[in-house]
Amino acid sequence: MTYLEALNRRYSVKKFNKEKKVPAELIANILEAAKLSASSLGLQPYELIVVESEAVKEQLIPAFYNPSQISTCSHLIAIVSKNNIGSEYIGSYFNHISETREIPLEELGPFRQSISSHIDRLSEEEIMIWADKQSYIVLGNLMFAAALENVDTCPMEGFKQVEIDRILNIDITKEKVAVTLALGYRADEDHFQRFKKVRKPNEHLFKFI
Ligand SMILES: Cc1cc2nc3c(=O)[nH]c(=O)nc-3n(C[C@H](O)[C@H](O)[C@H](O)COP(=O)(O)O)c2cc1C
């Protein structure tokens, strides 16, 4: 399957086949695509919670405005944005770079300084907005990777923030669920799979200058 075939086949599933679970190795591959996502300054200001427990999925159903995906999906991934990107977080990022690339920490000093001064200029709210943008890049990669693995998805931000954060034990002083992705296999009776894609014509979407 080419990537365009995968993207054409992909649609936002409204109802999954509850009997079909996504195998663990495919979930691992899809998560690897999330791990390889680009992020601003490389800081990855997010974490992913993979809900496979039926009991937790059950608890989450009322937290969604359109719950048919949650009650039928195989897995639900919640992408959690973080705004506690302070000196401790940046420090451990630089230790990681130093170890991974075998570069002495001192040599990374100027890079660290420039990242810290950029982050220091942002308010907590601005950091959260910035972190959310990074989370959505992860979402795109997850969806794309899943499509190439023949795994169906529905991106979902139609949830009650307070409810979902509470159920997933999110520390709301420093993080929040940005967006979620339900994964599974489309149910035959989900008629959305047979709808034509509605997209702007190229001349309204692309401008060549
Ligand atoms: C960030 C984001 C959030 C979305 N949230 C929901 C949602 O909460 N519920 C839902 O049924 N669809 C949701 N969608 C699916 C969109 O409605 C869908 O992508 C759009 O209508 C295009 O259709 P397609 O994905 O089937 O091609 C969301 C899509 C994105 C990208």
Tab-separated table of C-alpha atoms and ligand atoms in Angstrom:
chain	number	residue	atom	x	y	z
A	1	MET	CA	0.000	0.000	0.000
A	2	THR	CA	1.449	3.387	-0.963
A	3	TYR	CA	1.153	6.232	1.496
A	4	LEU	CA	-1.488	7.931	-0.661
A	5	GLU	CA	-3.524	4.743	-0.758
A	6	ALA	CA	-3.227	4.542	3.027
A	7	LEU	CA	-4.317	8.175	3.430
A	8	ASN	CA	-7.275	7.673	1.088
A	9	ARG	CA	-8.318	4.544	2.920
A	10	ARG	CA	-8.069	6.298	6.285
A	11	TYR	CA	-11.180	7.950	7.612
A	12	SER	CA	-12.344	8.962	11.049
A	13	VAL	CA	-14.047	5.820	12.270
A	14	LYS	CA	-17.333	6.279	14.099
A	15	LYS	CA	-17.745	2.650	15.116
A	16	PHE	CA	-15.064	-0.003	15.472
A	17	ASN	CA	-15.444	-3.782	15.385
A	18	LYS	CA	-15.378	-4.479	19.114
A	19	GLU	CA	-14.224	-8.063	18.580
A	20	LYS	CA	-11.002	-7.146	16.764
A	21	LYS	CA	-8.039	-6.069	18.891
A	22	VAL	CA	-4.967	-4.388	17.434
A	23	PRO	CA	-1.990	-6.741	17.984
A	24	ALA	CA	0.612	-5.529	20.472
A	25	GLU	CA	3.395	-5.448	17.859
A	26	LEU	CA	1.403	-3.063	15.649
A	27	ILE	CA	0.689	-0.818	18.641
A	28	ALA	CA	4.436	-0.852	19.357
A	29	ASN	CA	5.237	0.160	15.742
A	30	ILE	CA	2.665	2.958	15.790
A	31	LEU	CA	4.034	4.225	19.112
A	32	GLU	CA	7.539	4.176	17.631
A	33	ALA	CA	6.266	6.614	14.981
A	34	ALA	CA	5.075	8.873	17.813
A	35	LYS	CA	8.472	8.603	19.472
A	36	LEU	CA	10.186	9.625	16.227
A	37	SER	CA	8.024	12.751	15.862
A	38	ALA	CA	9.780	16.048	15.441
A	39	SER	CA	9.223	18.503	18.292
A	40	SER	CA	10.167	22.106	18.841
A	41	LEU	CA	13.689	22.264	20.306
A	42	GLY	CA	13.510	18.462	20.582
A	43	LEU	CA	11.894	18.834	23.995
A	44	GLN	CA	8.963	16.426	23.459
A	45	PRO	CA	6.719	18.279	25.913
A	46	TYR	CA	4.209	15.449	26.084
A	47	GLU	CA	3.546	11.931	27.260
A	48	LEU	CA	1.264	9.293	25.787
A	49	ILE	CA	-1.142	7.236	27.842
A	50	VAL	CA	-2.185	4.039	26.069
A	51	VAL	CA	-5.495	2.813	27.421
A	52	GLU	CA	-5.942	-0.893	26.785
A	53	SER	CA	-7.872	-1.711	29.945
A	54	GLU	CA	-11.545	-2.336	29.231
A	55	ALA	CA	-12.399	-1.004	32.690
A	56	VAL	CA	-10.680	2.343	32.059
A	57	LYS	CA	-12.245	2.624	28.579
A	58	GLU	CA	-15.623	1.997	30.208
A	59	GLN	CA	-14.973	4.797	32.699
A	60	LEU	CA	-13.997	7.145	29.852
A	61	ILE	CA	-17.197	6.663	27.805
A	62	PRO	CA	-19.178	9.454	29.540
A	63	ALA	CA	-16.225	11.835	29.177
A	64	PHE	CA	-16.697	11.913	25.382
A	65	TYR	CA	-19.425	13.776	23.498
A	66	ASN	CA	-19.393	11.121	20.769
A	67	PRO	CA	-18.748	7.942	22.738
A	68	SER	CA	-19.381	5.258	20.078
A	69	GLN	CA	-15.664	5.108	19.243
A	70	ILE	CA	-14.644	4.763	22.890
A	71	SER	CA	-17.069	1.947	23.585
A	72	THR	CA	-15.856	-0.042	20.553
A	73	CYS	CA	-12.150	0.794	20.071
A	74	SER	CA	-9.301	-1.588	20.756
A	75	HIS	CA	-6.979	1.041	22.260
A	76	LEU	CA	-7.265	4.705	23.116
A	77	ILE	CA	-4.173	6.895	23.152
A	78	ALA	CA	-4.314	10.138	25.125
A	79	ILE	CA	-1.600	12.637	24.229
A	80	VAL	CA	-0.835	14.654	27.339
A	81	SER	CA	0.762	18.105	26.923
A	82	LYS	CA	3.113	19.295	29.658
A	83	ASN	CA	3.834	22.836	30.760
A	84	ASN	CA	6.384	22.062	33.488
A	85	ILE	CA	9.272	22.585	31.115
A	86	GLY	CA	11.566	24.209	33.644
A	87	SER	CA	15.306	23.984	34.304
A	88	GLU	CA	15.018	20.452	35.732
A	89	TYR	CA	13.272	19.174	32.601
A	90	ILE	CA	15.724	20.946	30.295
A	91	GLY	CA	18.636	19.687	32.427
A	92	SER	CA	17.605	16.053	32.037
A	93	TYR	CA	17.100	16.596	28.292
A	94	PHE	CA	20.698	17.798	28.010
A	95	ASN	CA	22.023	14.901	30.087
A	96	HIS	CA	20.221	12.616	27.654
A	97	ILE	CA	21.740	14.338	24.597
A	98	SER	CA	25.168	14.176	26.196
A	99	GLU	CA	24.868	10.441	26.926
A	100	THR	CA	23.254	9.490	23.614
A	101	ARG	CA	25.649	11.410	21.390
A	102	GLU	CA	28.665	11.093	23.692
A	103	ILE	CA	29.219	14.826	23.811
A	104	PRO	CA	30.562	16.378	27.035
A	105	LEU	CA	27.838	18.368	28.807
A	106	GLU	CA	30.018	21.514	28.830
A	107	GLU	CA	30.099	21.554	25.023
A	108	LEU	CA	26.311	21.724	24.990
A	109	GLY	CA	26.287	24.794	27.265
A	110	PRO	CA	25.536	27.442	24.608
A	111	PHE	CA	22.739	25.320	23.081
A	112	ARG	CA	21.260	24.742	26.520
A	113	GLN	CA	21.457	28.451	27.287
A	114	SER	CA	19.620	29.399	24.107
A	115	ILE	CA	16.847	26.855	24.749
A	116	SER	CA	16.450	27.907	28.381
A	117	SER	CA	16.252	31.588	27.535
A	118	HIS	CA	13.624	30.884	24.853
A	119	ILE	CA	11.458	28.850	27.262
A	120	ASP	CA	11.985	31.334	30.125
A	121	ARG	CA	10.372	34.078	28.037
A	122	LEU	CA	7.092	32.123	27.831
A	123	SER	CA	4.303	32.196	30.409
A	124	GLU	CA	2.889	28.891	31.679
A	125	GLU	CA	-0.091	29.370	29.379
A	126	GLU	CA	2.133	30.030	26.371
A	127	ILE	CA	4.156	26.909	27.168
A	128	MET	CA	0.940	24.875	27.227
A	129	ILE	CA	-0.123	26.273	23.834
A	130	TRP	CA	3.342	25.490	22.456
A	131	ALA	CA	3.223	21.983	23.973
A	132	ASP	CA	-0.228	21.369	22.467
A	133	LYS	CA	1.136	22.158	19.004
A	134	GLN	CA	3.802	19.500	19.491
A	135	SER	CA	1.150	17.025	20.668
A	136	TYR	CA	-0.771	17.475	17.425
A	137	ILE	CA	2.327	16.614	15.391
A	138	VAL	CA	2.426	13.343	17.349
A	139	LEU	CA	-1.264	12.845	16.576
A	140	GLY	CA	-0.601	13.237	12.836
A	141	ASN	CA	2.243	10.746	12.909
A	142	LEU	CA	0.215	8.235	14.921
A	143	MET	CA	-2.643	8.434	12.421
A	144	PHE	CA	-0.343	8.129	9.435
A	145	ALA	CA	1.570	5.191	10.896
A	146	ALA	CA	-1.659	3.443	11.865
A	147	ALA	CA	-3.037	3.907	8.341
A	148	LEU	CA	0.095	2.302	6.890
A	149	GLU	CA	-0.332	-0.596	9.328
A	150	ASN	CA	-3.959	-0.996	8.168
A	151	VAL	CA	-5.120	0.026	11.625
A	152	ASP	CA	-8.119	2.346	11.730
A	153	THR	CA	-8.352	5.414	13.922
A	154	CYS	CA	-10.445	8.355	14.991
A	155	PRO	CA	-8.764	11.497	16.318
A	156	MET	CA	-10.922	12.915	19.082
A	157	GLU	CA	-10.880	16.190	20.954
A	158	GLY	CA	-14.584	16.147	21.719
A	159	PHE	CA	-14.181	15.301	25.389
A	160	LYS	CA	-14.889	16.914	28.749
A	161	GLN	CA	-11.496	18.147	29.871
A	162	VAL	CA	-12.111	17.952	33.609
A	163	GLU	CA	-13.534	14.448	33.353
A	164	ILE	CA	-10.823	12.949	31.181
A	165	ASP	CA	-8.013	14.520	33.222
A	166	ARG	CA	-9.570	13.161	36.400
A	167	ILE	CA	-10.059	9.619	35.089
A	168	LEU	CA	-6.507	9.440	33.715
A	169	ASN	CA	-5.000	10.861	36.937
A	170	ILE	CA	-3.532	13.873	35.188
A	171	ASP	CA	-1.730	16.370	37.425
A	172	ILE	CA	-3.558	19.438	36.136
A	173	THR	CA	-1.008	21.784	37.716
A	174	LYS	CA	1.466	20.767	35.014
A	175	GLU	CA	-0.255	18.805	32.271
A	176	LYS	CA	-3.509	18.141	30.451
A	177	VAL	CA	-4.907	15.768	27.863
A	178	ALA	CA	-4.503	17.642	24.565
A	179	VAL	CA	-6.124	15.189	22.179
A	180	THR	CA	-6.895	11.502	21.929
A	181	LEU	CA	-6.780	8.837	19.236
A	182	ALA	CA	-9.031	5.793	19.206
A	183	LEU	CA	-7.589	2.783	17.370
A	184	GLY	CA	-9.104	-0.461	16.163
A	185	TYR	CA	-10.672	-1.928	13.050
A	186	ARG	CA	-13.681	-0.369	11.312
A	187	ALA	CA	-17.052	-2.035	11.836
A	188	ASP	CA	-18.726	-3.169	8.578
A	189	GLU	CA	-21.839	-1.220	9.505
A	190	ASP	CA	-19.943	2.071	9.948
A	191	HIS	CA	-21.275	3.732	6.786
A	192	PHE	CA	-18.813	6.631	7.084
A	193	GLN	CA	-16.186	4.380	5.447
A	194	ARG	CA	-18.171	4.561	2.195
A	195	PHE	CA	-18.507	8.343	2.100
A	196	LYS	CA	-16.423	10.286	-0.380
A	197	LYS	CA	-13.767	12.513	1.133
A	198	VAL	CA	-14.744	16.170	1.314
A	199	ARG	CA	-11.676	18.317	0.724
A	200	LYS	CA	-11.113	21.806	-0.689
A	201	PRO	CA	-10.118	21.868	-4.346
A	202	ASN	CA	-6.370	22.360	-4.896
A	203	GLU	CA	-6.772	25.966	-6.029
A	204	HIS	CA	-8.285	26.866	-2.651
A	205	LEU	CA	-5.766	24.876	-0.687
A	206	PHE	CA	-2.396	25.344	-2.352
A	207	LYS	CA	-0.827	28.566	-3.433
A	208	PHE	CA	2.374	28.438	-5.461
A	209	ILE	CA	4.341	31.662	-5.491
B	1	LIG	C1	-7.825	17.209	16.020
B	1	LIG	C2	-9.060	16.494	15.562
B	1	LIG	C3	-10.089	16.267	16.457
B	1	LIG	C4	-11.222	15.549	16.069
B	1	LIG	N1	-12.195	15.281	16.994
B	1	LIG	C5	-13.215	14.465	16.642
B	1	LIG	C6	-14.160	14.039	17.634
B	1	LIG	O1	-14.078	14.412	18.797
B	1	LIG	N2	-15.155	13.196	17.243
B	1	LIG	C7	-15.254	12.730	15.956
B	1	LIG	O2	-16.171	11.958	15.670
B	1	LIG	N3	-14.369	13.140	14.999
B	1	LIG	C8	-13.359	13.973	15.305
B	1	LIG	N4	-12.440	14.347	14.365
B	1	LIG	C9	-12.572	13.830	12.984
B	1	LIG	C10	-12.891	14.903	11.940
B	1	LIG	O3	-14.237	15.243	12.020
B	1	LIG	C11	-12.497	14.349	10.561
B	1	LIG	O4	-11.104	14.185	10.518
B	1	LIG	C12	-12.904	15.249	9.395
B	1	LIG	O5	-14.296	15.386	9.333
B	1	LIG	C13	-12.386	14.681	8.067
B	1	LIG	O6	-12.880	13.382	7.860
B	1	LIG	P1	-11.959	12.098	7.706
B	1	LIG	O7	-10.980	12.123	8.849
B	1	LIG	O8	-12.913	10.941	7.801
B	1	LIG	O9	-11.266	12.184	6.381
B	1	LIG	C14	-11.320	15.098	14.725
B	1	LIG	C15	-10.279	15.350	13.832
B	1	LIG	C16	-9.155	16.010	14.239
B	1	LIG	C17	-8.018	16.191	13.265
